[in-house]
């Protein structure tokens, strides 16, 4: 039997859809435990009505509001099933989801089973798939990769109840951040996880009044409480270095995220208190530098998740290093996207070169060369710019083209790399080189009017390899990170759209983890 535990608070508008998605599961051997957390709307009445229709529903009501984590713990104490499945009261699940999870866990020794993502649904009903690698995860390295790339959530996963009880894995009793704190502890104990190729959860994103939109000071205080929870566990279990490093990474990513959301001095003060606590516990200062990113959107994604600073000061996308290091005249560009228009102008004017000239504070420049896959263009005014997908979407004229994978293009690129090296000299700028390549398993380059055969991608990657080798010689990067071939392949969903020539985001997350660890080894 599966015990489905649903904590509910002021979800009168959503709870019926949630519970009916459980009632209508193709797997019938369920007990449905609903914990009403002292709601002040009609949530309890809706649940009562449904419990009269389906006897599998057992309804409890807290005398006062105790929070999501504590309500789940109460539900767990009442559960009798072989397996436990947590579901948030404003979400819902596909009708065959639990059956698929049960079939998988019963045929394996996995500690728990999960779908490979979820559908994020906004108030208009628009859906976006957030997915990651399906498969079998075991061993500390693979489990930590899974921990860092998945949505830090306890919902949507099927656990062995006896395992949770045996390990005494009660959840932290806070209203925000309880999921990621709890999952860190789970991953310390877990032996193996199976992720099935079925994203069966529908996650309601950004509804009015939900916990993720709570008053920000209360949210930060709960983050502090959740952080205390996992740090207590760190000492309790005498964690090994890999787990310790990932916990440190987790804490810093979370606090940088909330720092970006701060709106007043009181919030900033709470964030700084938490930072000091992290530094004291982990025995090192938090690295905070100005951060410039040059390269494809995978580079932005990696830099953000490597927690290299509180924010990215600028991302130079859609730009070859040749055009980025060649200062040109600004020209009028017509484009439907303001962001892409700004990127094209930065490319044409050589804004990267101009910024580096004026840098005075500590700076990290994060570089990949994925944008070198585009041809170069030269205008009649002598401007050099990149024939990127962003430029192709604009209104443009006829410019002279310098094709990639040609001797002329490589010569111009080497000269641009030399100019960058000269500009970086005697400045307090640290270079991180991320050796990203194009995925040869899909090879869809049709968006930039190039042929799509694997041979074209191989040819581009061969040139990229020469460029990365040269960049290492002249730029003296403090860190060089290459993708792990185990995670190289791409699938349809990526954090910034569906660019199939990018690698899998699990691959990029692993690179982010390794960059983070390398940075703090240098401190």
Coordinates of C-alpha atoms in Angstrom, one line a residue:
X1 CA 0.0 0.0 0.0
X2 CA 1.1 3.6 -0.7
X3 CA 0.5 6.3 1.9
X4 CA -0.1 9.6 0.0
X5 CA 0.5 12.5 2.4
X6 CA -0.9 15.9 1.5
X7 CA -0.3 18.9 3.8
X8 CA -2.9 21.6 3.1
X9 CA -3.1 25.3 4.0
X10 CA -5.6 27.8 2.5
X11 CA -5.9 26.0 -0.8
X12 CA -9.7 25.9 -1.1
X13 CA -9.3 26.8 -4.8
X14 CA -6.9 24.0 -5.6
X15 CA -7.3 21.1 -3.2
X16 CA -10.1 19.3 -5.1
X17 CA -8.0 19.0 -8.3
X18 CA -5.1 17.8 -6.2
X19 CA -7.0 15.1 -4.3
X20 CA -9.0 14.0 -7.4
X21 CA -5.8 13.3 -9.2
X22 CA -4.9 10.9 -6.4
X23 CA -8.3 9.4 -6.2
X24 CA -8.3 8.7 -9.9
X25 CA -4.9 6.9 -9.9
X26 CA -4.7 3.6 -11.9
X27 CA -3.0 2.2 -8.7
X28 CA -5.8 1.8 -6.2
X29 CA -4.1 0.4 -3.0
X30 CA -3.8 3.8 -1.4
X31 CA -4.4 5.6 1.8
X32 CA -4.7 9.4 1.4
X33 CA -3.7 11.3 4.5
X34 CA -4.6 15.0 4.4
X35 CA -3.3 17.3 7.1
X36 CA -5.2 20.6 7.2
X37 CA -2.7 23.1 8.8
X38 CA -5.4 25.2 10.5
X39 CA -6.6 26.8 7.2
X40 CA -8.9 29.8 7.6
X41 CA -10.7 29.4 4.2
X42 CA -12.8 26.5 3.0
X43 CA -10.0 23.9 2.5
X44 CA -11.2 21.7 5.4
X45 CA -14.8 21.6 4.1
X46 CA -13.7 20.6 0.5
X47 CA -11.6 17.8 2.0
X48 CA -14.5 16.6 4.2
X49 CA -16.8 16.4 1.1
X50 CA -14.2 14.4 -0.8
X51 CA -13.6 12.0 2.2
X52 CA -17.3 11.1 2.1
X53 CA -16.9 10.1 -1.6
X54 CA -13.7 8.1 -1.1
X55 CA -13.1 6.2 2.1
X56 CA -9.4 6.1 1.4
X57 CA -9.1 9.7 2.5
X58 CA -8.3 10.3 6.2
X59 CA -8.5 14.0 7.2
X60 CA -6.7 15.6 10.2
X61 CA -6.8 19.2 11.3
X62 CA -4.0 20.9 13.2
X63 CA -5.1 23.1 16.1
X64 CA -2.7 25.8 15.0
X65 CA -0.6 26.4 11.9
X66 CA 2.7 24.4 12.3
X67 CA 4.1 24.5 8.7
X68 CA 4.6 22.2 5.8
X69 CA 7.5 20.1 7.3
X70 CA 5.7 19.5 10.7
X71 CA 2.5 18.6 8.9
X72 CA 4.2 16.1 6.7
X73 CA 5.8 14.6 9.9
X74 CA 2.4 14.2 11.4
X75 CA 1.1 12.5 8.3
X76 CA 4.1 10.1 8.3
X77 CA 3.4 9.2 11.9
X78 CA -0.2 8.1 10.9
X79 CA 0.9 6.3 7.7
X80 CA 0.6 2.5 7.4
X81 CA 1.7 1.9 3.8
X82 CA 4.8 0.1 2.5
X83 CA 5.6 3.3 0.6
X84 CA 5.2 7.0 1.2
X85 CA 4.4 9.6 -1.5
X86 CA 4.3 13.3 -0.6
X87 CA 2.2 15.7 -2.7
X88 CA 1.7 19.4 -2.2
X89 CA -1.9 20.5 -2.0
X90 CA -1.9 22.9 -5.0
X91 CA -0.2 20.4 -7.3
X92 CA -1.6 17.3 -9.0
X93 CA -0.3 14.1 -10.7
X94 CA -0.8 12.1 -13.9
X95 CA -3.3 9.3 -13.3
X96 CA -0.7 6.5 -14.0
X97 CA 2.2 8.1 -12.1
X98 CA 2.0 6.2 -8.8
X99 CA 1.5 2.9 -10.6
X100 CA 4.7 3.5 -12.6
X101 CA 6.7 4.4 -9.5
X102 CA 5.4 1.3 -7.6
X103 CA 6.2 -1.0 -10.4
X104 CA 9.8 0.3 -10.5
X105 CA 10.5 0.3 -6.8
X106 CA 9.1 -3.2 -6.3
X107 CA 11.3 -4.6 -9.1
X108 CA 14.5 -3.0 -7.8
X109 CA 16.4 -2.3 -4.6
X110 CA 16.2 1.5 -5.0
X111 CA 15.7 3.6 -1.8
X112 CA 13.3 5.8 -3.7
X113 CA 12.0 6.3 -7.2
X114 CA 11.2 9.6 -8.9
X115 CA 10.0 10.9 -12.2
X116 CA 12.6 12.8 -14.3
X117 CA 11.1 16.2 -13.7
X118 CA 7.8 18.0 -13.6
X119 CA 5.4 20.3 -15.5
X120 CA 5.5 23.9 -14.3
X121 CA 2.0 25.3 -14.8
X122 CA 1.2 29.0 -14.4
X123 CA -2.2 30.6 -13.5
X124 CA -3.1 30.8 -17.2
X125 CA -2.6 27.0 -17.5
X126 CA 0.5 27.3 -19.7
X127 CA 2.9 24.4 -19.1
X128 CA 6.7 24.2 -19.2
X129 CA 8.6 20.9 -18.8
X130 CA 11.5 21.0 -16.3
X131 CA 13.3 17.7 -16.7
X132 CA 16.6 16.0 -16.1
X133 CA 18.4 12.6 -16.7
X134 CA 16.5 9.5 -16.1
X135 CA 18.4 6.3 -15.1
X136 CA 20.0 4.5 -12.2
X137 CA 22.0 6.6 -9.7
X138 CA 24.3 5.0 -7.1
X139 CA 27.6 5.9 -5.6
X140 CA 28.4 9.1 -3.8
X141 CA 29.5 11.0 -7.0
X142 CA 26.4 10.2 -9.0
X143 CA 24.1 10.8 -6.1
X144 CA 25.6 14.2 -5.5
X145 CA 25.2 15.1 -9.2
X146 CA 21.5 14.1 -8.9
X147 CA 21.1 16.2 -5.7
X148 CA 22.6 19.3 -7.3
X149 CA 20.6 19.1 -10.6
X150 CA 17.1 18.1 -9.4
X151 CA 14.4 20.4 -8.1
X152 CA 15.1 20.3 -4.3
X153 CA 11.7 18.9 -3.4
X154 CA 10.3 16.0 -1.4
X155 CA 7.1 15.8 -3.4
X156 CA 6.6 13.5 -6.4
X157 CA 8.9 10.8 -5.1
X158 CA 8.1 7.3 -3.8
X159 CA 10.0 6.3 -0.6
X160 CA 10.2 3.0 1.3
X161 CA 8.4 4.0 4.6
X162 CA 10.5 1.5 6.7
X163 CA 13.6 3.2 5.5
X164 CA 12.4 6.7 6.5
X165 CA 11.4 5.4 10.0
X166 CA 14.6 3.4 10.4
X167 CA 16.8 6.4 9.6
X168 CA 14.5 8.7 11.7
X169 CA 14.3 11.1 8.7
X170 CA 11.8 13.6 10.1
X171 CA 11.5 16.9 8.1
X172 CA 12.7 20.3 9.4
X173 CA 9.7 22.2 10.8
X174 CA 9.8 25.4 8.7
X175 CA 7.6 26.9 6.1
X176 CA 10.2 27.6 3.5
X177 CA 13.4 25.8 2.5
X178 CA 12.3 22.6 4.2
X179 CA 12.6 20.6 1.0
X180 CA 16.2 21.4 0.1
X181 CA 17.3 21.0 3.7
X182 CA 15.6 17.6 4.0
X183 CA 16.8 16.4 0.6
X184 CA 20.4 17.1 1.6
X185 CA 20.0 14.7 4.6
X186 CA 18.2 12.1 2.5
X187 CA 21.1 12.0 0.1
X188 CA 23.5 11.3 2.9
X189 CA 21.7 8.0 3.7
X190 CA 20.4 6.9 0.3
X191 CA 22.1 4.0 -1.5
X192 CA 20.5 4.1 -4.9
X193 CA 17.8 6.1 -6.7
X194 CA 16.0 5.3 -9.9
X195 CA 14.6 8.2 -12.0
X196 CA 12.0 7.0 -14.5
X197 CA 11.4 8.6 -17.8
X198 CA 8.0 10.1 -16.9
X199 CA 7.5 13.6 -15.5
X200 CA 4.2 12.9 -13.8
X201 CA 3.8 15.9 -11.4
X202 CA 2.1 19.2 -12.3
X203 CA 3.6 22.0 -10.2
X204 CA 1.5 25.1 -9.8
X205 CA 3.9 27.9 -10.2
X206 CA 3.5 31.4 -8.6
X207 CA -0.1 31.2 -7.3
X208 CA -1.1 34.2 -5.2
X209 CA -0.6 33.6 -1.5
X210 CA 1.6 30.5 -1.9
X211 CA 4.6 30.0 0.4
X212 CA 7.1 31.0 -2.2
X213 CA 5.5 34.5 -2.3
X214 CA 5.5 35.0 1.5
X215 CA 6.7 38.1 3.2
X216 CA 10.5 38.1 2.5
X217 CA 11.8 38.5 6.0
X218 CA 9.8 35.5 7.3
X219 CA 11.1 33.6 4.3
X220 CA 14.7 34.4 5.1
X221 CA 14.3 33.4 8.8
X222 CA 12.9 30.1 7.6
X223 CA 15.9 29.7 5.3
X224 CA 18.1 30.3 8.3
X225 CA 16.2 27.6 10.3
X226 CA 16.6 25.1 7.4
X227 CA 20.3 25.9 7.1
X228 CA 20.7 25.2 10.9
X229 CA 19.0 21.9 10.3
X230 CA 21.4 20.6 7.7
X231 CA 24.4 22.0 9.5
X232 CA 23.4 20.1 12.6
X233 CA 23.3 16.9 10.5
X234 CA 26.7 17.7 9.0
X235 CA 28.2 17.5 12.5
X236 CA 26.0 14.6 13.6
X237 CA 27.1 12.3 10.7
X238 CA 30.7 13.5 10.4
X239 CA 30.2 13.8 6.7
X240 CA 32.9 13.0 4.2
X241 CA 34.5 15.7 2.1
X242 CA 32.3 15.3 -1.0
X243 CA 29.1 15.6 1.0
X244 CA 30.7 18.5 3.0
X245 CA 31.6 20.4 -0.2
X246 CA 28.2 19.9 -1.8
X247 CA 26.5 21.1 1.4
X248 CA 28.7 24.2 1.4
X249 CA 27.8 24.8 -2.2
X250 CA 24.1 24.3 -1.5
X251 CA 24.2 26.9 1.3
X252 CA 26.0 29.5 -0.8
X253 CA 23.8 29.1 -3.8
X254 CA 20.7 29.5 -1.7
X255 CA 21.9 32.6 0.1
X256 CA 23.1 34.2 -3.2
X257 CA 19.6 33.6 -4.6
X258 CA 17.9 35.3 -1.7
X259 CA 20.4 38.2 -1.7
X260 CA 19.3 39.0 -5.3
X261 CA 15.7 39.2 -4.0
X262 CA 16.4 41.6 -1.1
X263 CA 14.4 44.8 -1.2
X264 CA 15.4 46.6 2.0
X265 CA 18.2 47.0 4.6
X266 CA 16.5 44.6 7.1
X267 CA 16.5 41.8 4.6
X268 CA 20.1 42.5 3.6
X269 CA 21.1 42.4 7.3
X270 CA 19.5 39.0 7.7
X271 CA 21.3 37.7 4.6
X272 CA 24.7 39.0 5.9
X273 CA 24.0 37.3 9.3
X274 CA 23.5 34.0 7.5
X275 CA 26.6 34.6 5.4
X276 CA 28.7 35.1 8.5
X277 CA 27.3 31.9 10.0
X278 CA 28.2 30.0 6.8
X279 CA 31.7 31.4 6.9
X280 CA 32.2 30.5 10.5
X281 CA 30.9 26.9 10.2
X282 CA 32.8 26.1 7.0
X283 CA 35.9 28.0 8.0
X284 CA 36.3 30.0 4.8
X285 CA 35.2 33.4 3.5
X286 CA 32.5 33.5 0.8
X287 CA 33.9 34.5 -2.6
X288 CA 32.1 37.6 -3.9
X289 CA 33.4 39.2 -7.1
X290 CA 32.1 41.1 -10.0
X291 CA 31.3 38.5 -12.6
X292 CA 31.4 38.8 -16.4
X293 CA 30.3 35.9 -18.6
X294 CA 31.4 35.6 -22.2
X295 CA 30.0 32.7 -24.2
X296 CA 26.8 30.7 -24.8
X297 CA 23.9 30.4 -22.5
X298 CA 25.3 27.2 -21.1
X299 CA 28.1 29.3 -19.7
X300 CA 25.6 31.6 -18.0
X301 CA 23.8 28.6 -16.5
X302 CA 27.1 27.0 -15.2
X303 CA 28.3 30.3 -13.7
X304 CA 25.1 30.9 -11.9
X305 CA 25.0 27.4 -10.4
X306 CA 28.7 27.5 -9.5
X307 CA 27.8 30.4 -7.2
X308 CA 30.8 32.5 -8.2
X309 CA 29.2 35.7 -7.0
X310 CA 26.0 37.3 -5.9
X311 CA 25.1 38.2 -9.5
X312 CA 26.3 38.3 -13.1
X313 CA 27.2 41.9 -13.9
X314 CA 27.0 41.3 -17.6
X315 CA 26.7 38.4 -20.0
X316 CA 28.2 38.8 -23.5
X317 CA 26.2 36.3 -25.6
X318 CA 25.9 35.9 -29.3
X319 CA 29.4 37.2 -29.8
X320 CA 32.6 35.9 -31.3
X321 CA 35.8 36.9 -29.4
X322 CA 36.9 38.6 -32.7
X323 CA 34.0 41.0 -32.7
X324 CA 34.0 41.4 -28.9
X325 CA 37.7 42.6 -28.9
X326 CA 37.1 44.9 -31.9
X327 CA 35.6 48.3 -30.9
X328 CA 33.3 49.5 -33.6
X329 CA 30.7 52.2 -34.2
X330 CA 27.2 51.8 -32.8
X331 CA 24.6 51.3 -35.5
X332 CA 20.8 51.3 -35.6
X333 CA 19.4 47.8 -35.2
X334 CA 15.8 46.9 -35.4
X335 CA 14.9 43.8 -33.3
X336 CA 11.7 42.5 -31.7
X337 CA 13.7 41.4 -28.5
X338 CA 15.2 44.2 -26.4
X339 CA 17.7 41.8 -24.8
X340 CA 18.9 40.4 -28.1
X341 CA 19.1 43.9 -29.6
X342 CA 21.4 44.9 -26.7
X343 CA 23.5 41.8 -27.2
X344 CA 24.0 42.6 -30.9
X345 CA 25.0 46.2 -30.1
X346 CA 27.5 45.0 -27.5
X347 CA 28.9 42.7 -30.1
X348 CA 29.2 45.4 -32.8
X349 CA 30.7 48.0 -30.5
X350 CA 33.2 45.7 -28.7
X351 CA 31.7 46.4 -25.3
X352 CA 33.6 43.5 -23.7
X353 CA 36.9 45.1 -24.6
X354 CA 35.7 48.5 -23.3
X355 CA 34.6 47.0 -20.0
X356 CA 37.8 45.2 -19.4
X357 CA 39.8 48.4 -20.0
X358 CA 37.9 50.1 -17.1
X359 CA 37.8 47.3 -14.5
X360 CA 39.3 48.3 -11.2
X361 CA 37.8 45.9 -8.7
X362 CA 38.2 42.1 -8.2
X363 CA 36.5 40.4 -11.2
X364 CA 36.0 36.9 -12.5
X365 CA 35.5 36.5 -16.2
X366 CA 33.9 33.2 -17.2
X367 CA 34.6 32.2 -20.8
X368 CA 33.4 29.5 -23.1
X369 CA 33.7 29.6 -26.9
X370 CA 30.4 28.2 -28.1
X371 CA 29.6 31.4 -29.9
X372 CA 32.5 30.8 -32.2
X373 CA 30.2 28.5 -34.2
X374 CA 28.9 31.5 -36.0
X375 CA 30.4 33.2 -39.1
X376 CA 31.8 36.7 -38.8
X377 CA 30.4 39.7 -40.7
X378 CA 32.1 42.9 -41.8
X379 CA 30.1 46.1 -42.6
X380 CA 31.0 48.8 -45.0
X381 CA 31.9 51.0 -42.0
X382 CA 34.5 48.4 -41.0
X383 CA 32.5 47.0 -38.1
X384 CA 33.1 43.3 -37.3
X385 CA 30.3 41.4 -35.7
X386 CA 28.8 37.9 -35.3
X387 CA 26.3 36.3 -37.6
X388 CA 24.5 34.8 -34.6
X389 CA 20.9 33.6 -34.4
X390 CA 20.1 36.9 -32.6
X391 CA 21.5 38.9 -35.6
X392 CA 19.6 36.8 -38.1
X393 CA 16.4 37.7 -36.3
X394 CA 17.1 41.4 -36.8
X395 CA 16.6 43.6 -39.8
X396 CA 20.0 43.6 -41.4
X397 CA 21.8 44.3 -44.7
X398 CA 24.3 42.6 -46.9
X399 CA 27.7 42.3 -45.2
X400 CA 30.9 40.5 -46.2
X401 CA 31.1 37.1 -44.5
X402 CA 34.1 35.4 -43.0
X403 CA 33.2 31.7 -42.8
X404 CA 34.0 29.6 -39.7
X405 CA 36.4 26.7 -40.0
X406 CA 38.6 28.6 -42.4
X407 CA 42.2 29.7 -42.0
X408 CA 41.3 33.4 -42.2
X409 CA 38.8 33.0 -39.3
X410 CA 41.3 31.1 -37.1
X411 CA 43.9 33.8 -37.7
X412 CA 41.6 36.6 -36.7
X413 CA 40.5 34.6 -33.6
X414 CA 44.1 34.1 -32.5
X415 CA 44.8 37.8 -32.8
X416 CA 41.7 38.6 -30.8
X417 CA 42.8 36.2 -28.1
X418 CA 46.2 38.0 -27.9
X419 CA 44.4 41.3 -27.5
X420 CA 42.3 40.0 -24.7
X421 CA 45.5 38.7 -23.0
X422 CA 47.1 42.1 -23.2
X423 CA 44.0 43.8 -21.8
X424 CA 43.9 41.4 -18.8
X425 CA 47.5 41.9 -18.0
X426 CA 48.2 43.7 -14.6
X427 CA 44.4 43.7 -13.7
X428 CA 42.9 41.7 -10.8
X429 CA 40.9 39.6 -13.1
X430 CA 40.6 35.8 -12.7
X431 CA 39.8 33.8 -15.8
X432 CA 37.8 30.6 -15.7
X433 CA 37.7 28.7 -19.0
X434 CA 34.8 26.3 -19.6
X435 CA 35.6 24.0 -22.5
X436 CA 32.1 23.6 -23.9
X437 CA 31.5 22.0 -27.2
X438 CA 28.6 21.3 -29.5
X439 CA 26.7 18.0 -29.0
X440 CA 27.2 15.7 -31.9
X441 CA 24.2 13.5 -31.1
X442 CA 21.6 16.0 -32.4
X443 CA 23.5 18.3 -34.7
X444 CA 20.6 20.7 -35.3
X445 CA 22.3 23.9 -36.5
X446 CA 19.5 24.8 -38.9
X447 CA 18.7 28.0 -36.9
X448 CA 22.0 29.5 -38.1
X449 CA 21.6 28.5 -41.7
X450 CA 24.3 25.9 -41.6
X451 CA 24.2 22.2 -42.6
X452 CA 23.2 19.8 -40.0
X453 CA 25.4 16.8 -40.7
X454 CA 27.5 15.5 -37.8
X455 CA 30.6 16.2 -39.9
X456 CA 29.9 19.9 -39.6
X457 CA 29.7 19.8 -35.9
X458 CA 32.8 17.7 -35.7
X459 CA 34.6 20.3 -37.8
X460 CA 33.4 23.1 -35.5
X461 CA 34.4 21.2 -32.4
X462 CA 37.9 20.5 -33.9
X463 CA 38.4 24.3 -34.3
X464 CA 37.0 24.9 -30.8
X465 CA 39.6 22.5 -29.4
X466 CA 42.4 24.5 -31.1
X467 CA 41.0 27.7 -29.7
X468 CA 40.7 26.3 -26.1
X469 CA 44.3 25.1 -26.3
X470 CA 45.5 28.5 -27.4
X471 CA 43.4 30.3 -24.8
X472 CA 45.0 28.2 -22.1
X473 CA 48.4 29.3 -23.2
X474 CA 47.8 33.1 -23.4
X475 CA 45.0 33.8 -20.9
X476 CA 46.5 31.8 -17.9
X477 CA 43.1 30.7 -16.6
X478 CA 43.0 29.7 -12.9
X479 CA 40.5 27.0 -13.7
X480 CA 39.9 24.9 -16.8
X481 CA 36.9 22.7 -16.8
X482 CA 36.0 20.1 -19.4
X483 CA 32.6 18.3 -19.7
X484 CA 32.4 14.8 -18.3
X485 CA 31.7 12.5 -21.2
X486 CA 29.3 10.4 -19.1
X487 CA 26.8 13.3 -19.2
X488 CA 27.6 14.6 -22.7
X489 CA 24.4 13.7 -24.6
X490 CA 21.6 16.2 -25.0
X491 CA 17.8 15.9 -24.6
X492 CA 15.0 18.2 -25.6
X493 CA 14.8 20.4 -22.5
X494 CA 17.4 22.9 -21.4
X495 CA 17.3 25.7 -18.9
X496 CA 17.5 28.4 -21.6
X497 CA 15.3 27.0 -24.3
X498 CA 15.7 23.9 -26.4
X499 CA 19.0 24.4 -28.2
X500 CA 19.8 20.9 -29.1
X501 CA 23.5 21.7 -29.8
X502 CA 24.0 22.2 -26.1
X503 CA 25.0 19.4 -23.8
X504 CA 22.7 17.9 -21.1
X505 CA 22.2 20.2 -18.2
X506 CA 23.3 17.4 -15.8
X507 CA 26.7 17.8 -17.6
X508 CA 26.7 21.5 -17.0
X509 CA 25.7 21.1 -13.3
X510 CA 28.6 18.7 -12.8
X511 CA 30.9 21.3 -14.3
X512 CA 29.4 23.9 -11.9
X513 CA 30.1 21.7 -8.9
X514 CA 33.7 21.2 -9.9
X515 CA 34.3 24.9 -10.6
X516 CA 32.9 25.7 -7.2
X517 CA 35.1 23.2 -5.4
X518 CA 38.2 24.4 -7.4
X519 CA 37.5 28.0 -6.5
X520 CA 37.4 27.4 -2.8
X521 CA 40.5 25.2 -2.9
X522 CA 42.2 28.4 -4.2
X523 CA 41.0 30.6 -1.4

